[in-house]
């Protein structure tokens, strides 16, 4: 297997708005990140992924970009960003930035021009269609609710927006548009960044004719995703991007790809095809959702999680490369989701980290994950800021007359704002995030859960993450070893074996709050040499047979 720096790295995602506020305006900023680089260096991460800091009217918290080559005033200046890049590199770390090119803001100059007339030179940078029978051009639903089309009276046509109506989709069929994007990417790479995380990049190729989708019972609009996920020209576009831009730099690329399966991911990540290094899959993050999507709650079955992660581990092994994540700016906090954020918060956070970081792939840590930050339950919908959450509440409660308590239960579990509350630095007011009023309320458990407390406690989640990162640097088997699932039908224990150059690594994790008797399978030859890490103190247990405590994790090295 080919070795690469990005395979051997651990990535830390920063959501700038909520990381650290340096000037007291209640909004995290670039200078705030600069002030906290010592913390990230202490943690030991190799790559910082910076969520969007570009010029934006903030309809979708920066994922609606109005100028790709300017910095949002709230975050600082381009000089601040240049300083951040230099400081990160001076510490031996790298930085990747978000590439958001499925759509722009409707306040981008391209779109301002495009909506002026049908024959404007920028018109074809976006996707316009006349109405059909007095309605939208097709029946697609926006990912944020409602129609995916917005009527524009100036030219009597509709434009496509797979997300907010202030995020019009770009028309990748237009070679001039693609050339503009490649020029912009080159500008950023020449500035010194080390790669891109590509936002919903598998949405950029739409099916010809934009056919209607199938409307589910009780719904007004159809998903339409079969006609824009992994579309007919997606591989062509990414190969062109690689040829025109990425091939000229030693960079890391990861594509966010809702709806991608293993077979498609092999194409995206096979280095011989010259597309991307890795993709973010969503399958394992949908296992606690019912048939009606993310807000339709159901309990996680560990057997389903093991089956899914195993499919990806084995499917990409030797062909492409996996990204490994539990959390990001769009996902609720994992310790509240798959762990126990009350009685066993510390133990379950460590266990989940162990399970993920010992798999083959590049691990991603989302800010606050390393100190065990939890979901938020705001008192009122008025306290939420996320456009997807607010649209869901409006559709279900205000327009649909559904039970607000039931809707709020879904929001408590799955709202993107769970990940977006300010980072909890200390037990000072506003968790030490700001001296002003934060843009979104701070989780009130910051007195118990904060970075200062975690750093001072040698047994904290923070120091456990440090150890996991150190182990990856020490043992190549953790990065490059093959994977084998053990006990596939066990409903509480996730155990697997890694093998590499005569070494073996045994990972055992208990996903329950019960004591679980564990006997290592006799048909798997394994002789333990060393216990690499455990989230409990081990007192002379027999290696072959022992009792796993609630949310316990153990990693053994052997032959």
PDB file of N, CA, C and O in Angstrom, residues 194-224:
ATOM      1  N   UNK A 194      -3.039  23.550   2.218  1.00  0.00           N
ATOM      2  CA  UNK A 194      -2.563  22.193   1.953  1.00  0.00           C
ATOM      3  C   UNK A 194      -3.647  21.250   1.445  1.00  0.00           C
ATOM      4  O   UNK A 194      -3.457  20.034   1.451  1.00  0.00           O
ATOM      5  N   UNK A 195      -4.772  21.813   0.998  1.00  0.00           N
ATOM      6  CA  UNK A 195      -5.808  20.957   0.440  1.00  0.00           C
ATOM      7  C   UNK A 195      -7.190  21.491   0.709  1.00  0.00           C
ATOM      8  O   UNK A 195      -7.374  22.595   1.236  1.00  0.00           O
ATOM      9  N   UNK A 196      -8.178  20.663   0.345  1.00  0.00           N
ATOM     10  CA  UNK A 196      -9.572  21.075   0.434  1.00  0.00           C
ATOM     11  C   UNK A 196     -10.449  19.968   1.002  1.00  0.00           C
ATOM     12  O   UNK A 196     -10.290  18.798   0.661  1.00  0.00           O
ATOM     13  N   UNK A 197     -11.415  20.371   1.818  1.00  0.00           N
ATOM     14  CA  UNK A 197     -12.582  19.552   2.116  1.00  0.00           C
ATOM     15  C   UNK A 197     -13.680  20.096   1.209  1.00  0.00           C
ATOM     16  O   UNK A 197     -14.011  21.282   1.248  1.00  0.00           O
ATOM     17  N   UNK A 198     -14.237  19.255   0.361  1.00  0.00           N
ATOM     18  CA  UNK A 198     -15.126  19.704  -0.707  1.00  0.00           C
ATOM     19  C   UNK A 198     -16.590  19.458  -0.324  1.00  0.00           C
ATOM     20  O   UNK A 198     -17.041  18.314  -0.230  1.00  0.00           O
ATOM     21  N   UNK A 199     -17.308  20.536  -0.139  1.00  0.00           N
ATOM     22  CA  UNK A 199     -18.686  20.496   0.326  1.00  0.00           C
ATOM     23  C   UNK A 199     -19.601  19.881  -0.731  1.00  0.00           C
ATOM     24  O   UNK A 199     -19.564  20.295  -1.903  1.00  0.00           O
ATOM     25  N   UNK A 200     -20.435  18.911  -0.342  1.00  0.00           N
ATOM     26  CA  UNK A 200     -21.379  18.190  -1.213  1.00  0.00           C
ATOM     27  C   UNK A 200     -20.889  18.132  -2.674  1.00  0.00           C
ATOM     28  O   UNK A 200     -21.624  18.413  -3.613  1.00  0.00           O
ATOM     29  N   UNK A 201     -19.660  17.718  -2.854  1.00  0.00           N
ATOM     30  CA  UNK A 201     -19.042  17.779  -4.180  1.00  0.00           C
ATOM     31  C   UNK A 201     -19.676  16.787  -5.151  1.00  0.00           C
ATOM     32  O   UNK A 201     -19.628  16.985  -6.371  1.00  0.00           O
ATOM     33  N   UNK A 202     -20.293  15.722  -4.645  1.00  0.00           N
ATOM     34  CA  UNK A 202     -20.928  14.768  -5.564  1.00  0.00           C
ATOM     35  C   UNK A 202     -22.304  15.219  -6.032  1.00  0.00           C
ATOM     36  O   UNK A 202     -23.023  14.468  -6.680  1.00  0.00           O
ATOM     37  N   UNK A 203     -22.672  16.477  -5.736  1.00  0.00           N
ATOM     38  CA  UNK A 203     -23.939  17.043  -6.231  1.00  0.00           C
ATOM     39  C   UNK A 203     -23.752  17.876  -7.497  1.00  0.00           C
ATOM     40  O   UNK A 203     -24.728  18.368  -8.056  1.00  0.00           O
ATOM     41  N   UNK A 204     -22.519  18.066  -7.951  1.00  0.00           N
ATOM     42  CA  UNK A 204     -22.272  19.085  -8.984  1.00  0.00           C
ATOM     43  C   UNK A 204     -22.705  18.652 -10.381  1.00  0.00           C
ATOM     44  O   UNK A 204     -22.862  19.502 -11.258  1.00  0.00           O
ATOM     45  N   UNK A 205     -22.931  17.364 -10.599  1.00  0.00           N
ATOM     46  CA  UNK A 205     -23.389  16.896 -11.915  1.00  0.00           C
ATOM     47  C   UNK A 205     -24.844  16.450 -11.817  1.00  0.00           C
ATOM     48  O   UNK A 205     -25.161  15.490 -11.128  1.00  0.00           O
ATOM     49  N   UNK A 206     -25.717  17.173 -12.526  1.00  0.00           N
ATOM     50  CA  UNK A 206     -27.146  16.853 -12.506  1.00  0.00           C
ATOM     51  C   UNK A 206     -27.532  16.059 -13.748  1.00  0.00           C
ATOM     52  O   UNK A 206     -26.932  16.226 -14.817  1.00  0.00           O
ATOM     53  N   UNK A 207     -28.540  15.206 -13.615  1.00  0.00           N
ATOM     54  CA  UNK A 207     -29.009  14.402 -14.751  1.00  0.00           C
ATOM     55  C   UNK A 207     -29.601  15.308 -15.830  1.00  0.00           C
ATOM     56  O   UNK A 207     -30.320  16.264 -15.509  1.00  0.00           O
ATOM     57  N   UNK A 208     -29.335  15.025 -17.103  1.00  0.00           N
ATOM     58  CA  UNK A 208     -29.916  15.825 -18.192  1.00  0.00           C
ATOM     59  C   UNK A 208     -31.444  15.844 -18.095  1.00  0.00           C
ATOM     60  O   UNK A 208     -32.079  14.832 -17.794  1.00  0.00           O
ATOM     61  N   UNK A 209     -32.020  17.012 -18.321  1.00  0.00           N
ATOM     62  CA  UNK A 209     -33.473  17.139 -18.293  1.00  0.00           C
ATOM     63  C   UNK A 209     -34.054  17.336 -16.909  1.00  0.00           C
ATOM     64  O   UNK A 209     -35.240  17.656 -16.780  1.00  0.00           O
ATOM     65  N   UNK A 210     -33.247  17.121 -15.852  1.00  0.00           N
ATOM     66  CA  UNK A 210     -33.706  17.305 -14.468  1.00  0.00           C
ATOM     67  C   UNK A 210     -35.082  16.670 -14.235  1.00  0.00           C
ATOM     68  O   UNK A 210     -36.070  17.345 -13.935  1.00  0.00           O
ATOM     69  N   UNK A 211     -35.180  15.339 -14.348  1.00  0.00           N
ATOM     70  CA  UNK A 211     -36.490  14.663 -14.276  1.00  0.00           C
ATOM     71  C   UNK A 211     -37.143  14.795 -12.895  1.00  0.00           C
ATOM     72  O   UNK A 211     -36.470  14.962 -11.879  1.00  0.00           O
ATOM     73  N   UNK A 212     -38.466  14.670 -12.870  1.00  0.00           N
ATOM     74  CA  UNK A 212     -39.199  14.632 -11.609  1.00  0.00           C
ATOM     75  C   UNK A 212     -38.784  13.407 -10.792  1.00  0.00           C
ATOM     76  O   UNK A 212     -38.450  12.356 -11.343  1.00  0.00           O
ATOM     77  N   UNK A 213     -38.828  13.568  -9.462  1.00  0.00           N
ATOM     78  CA  UNK A 213     -38.613  12.436  -8.571  1.00  0.00           C
ATOM     79  C   UNK A 213     -39.935  11.860  -8.102  1.00  0.00           C
ATOM     80  O   UNK A 213     -41.016  12.358  -8.436  1.00  0.00           O
ATOM     81  N   UNK A 214     -39.855  10.802  -7.299  1.00  0.00           N
ATOM     82  CA  UNK A 214     -41.045  10.157  -6.761  1.00  0.00           C
ATOM     83  C   UNK A 214     -41.427  10.819  -5.437  1.00  0.00           C
ATOM     84  O   UNK A 214     -40.617  10.899  -4.518  1.00  0.00           O
ATOM     85  N   UNK A 215     -42.669  11.289  -5.358  1.00  0.00           N
ATOM     86  CA  UNK A 215     -43.150  11.942  -4.142  1.00  0.00           C
ATOM     87  C   UNK A 215     -43.630  10.882  -3.152  1.00  0.00           C
ATOM     88  O   UNK A 215     -44.462  10.041  -3.484  1.00  0.00           O
ATOM     89  N   UNK A 216     -43.087  10.918  -1.936  1.00  0.00           N
ATOM     90  CA  UNK A 216     -43.478   9.970  -0.891  1.00  0.00           C
ATOM     91  C   UNK A 216     -44.840  10.346  -0.326  1.00  0.00           C
ATOM     92  O   UNK A 216     -45.246  11.514  -0.378  1.00  0.00           O
ATOM     93  N   UNK A 217     -45.580   9.365   0.222  1.00  0.00           N
ATOM     94  CA  UNK A 217     -46.901   9.659   0.811  1.00  0.00           C
ATOM     95  C   UNK A 217     -46.816  10.761   1.862  1.00  0.00           C
ATOM     96  O   UNK A 217     -45.916  10.762   2.705  1.00  0.00           O
ATOM     97  N   UNK A 218     -47.749  11.694   1.787  1.00  0.00           N
ATOM     98  CA  UNK A 218     -47.785  12.785   2.752  1.00  0.00           C
ATOM     99  C   UNK A 218     -46.848  13.932   2.442  1.00  0.00           C
ATOM    100  O   UNK A 218     -46.821  14.928   3.173  1.00  0.00           O
ATOM    101  N   UNK A 219     -46.043  13.812   1.387  1.00  0.00           N
ATOM    102  CA  UNK A 219     -45.095  14.858   1.028  1.00  0.00           C
ATOM    103  C   UNK A 219     -45.600  15.656  -0.170  1.00  0.00           C
ATOM    104  O   UNK A 219     -46.391  15.161  -0.977  1.00  0.00           O
ATOM    105  N   UNK A 220     -45.106  16.881  -0.303  1.00  0.00           N
ATOM    106  CA  UNK A 220     -45.457  17.732  -1.443  1.00  0.00           C
ATOM    107  C   UNK A 220     -44.408  17.622  -2.543  1.00  0.00           C
ATOM    108  O   UNK A 220     -44.720  17.609  -3.732  1.00  0.00           O
ATOM    109  N   UNK A 221     -43.145  17.520  -2.122  1.00  0.00           N
ATOM    110  CA  UNK A 221     -42.040  17.484  -3.080  1.00  0.00           C
ATOM    111  C   UNK A 221     -41.290  16.156  -2.985  1.00  0.00           C
ATOM    112  O   UNK A 221     -41.353  15.456  -1.978  1.00  0.00           O
ATOM    113  N   UNK A 222     -40.560  15.837  -4.055  1.00  0.00           N
ATOM    114  CA  UNK A 222     -39.769  14.604  -4.121  1.00  0.00           C
ATOM    115  C   UNK A 222     -38.314  14.887  -3.767  1.00  0.00           C
ATOM    116  O   UNK A 222     -37.828  16.007  -3.958  1.00  0.00           O
ATOM    117  N   UNK A 223     -37.629  13.870  -3.299  1.00  0.00           N
ATOM    118  CA  UNK A 223     -36.216  14.036  -2.973  1.00  0.00           C
ATOM    119  C   UNK A 223     -35.414  14.511  -4.186  1.00  0.00           C
ATOM    120  O   UNK A 223     -34.659  15.470  -4.112  1.00  0.00           O
ATOM    121  N   UNK A 224     -35.556  13.831  -5.310  1.00  0.00           N
ATOM    122  CA  UNK A 224     -34.793  14.201  -6.500  1.00  0.00           C
ATOM    123  C   UNK A 224     -33.329  13.815  -6.445  1.00  0.00           C
ATOM    124  O   UNK A 224     -32.587  13.984  -7.419  1.00  0.00           O
TER     125      UNK A 224
END
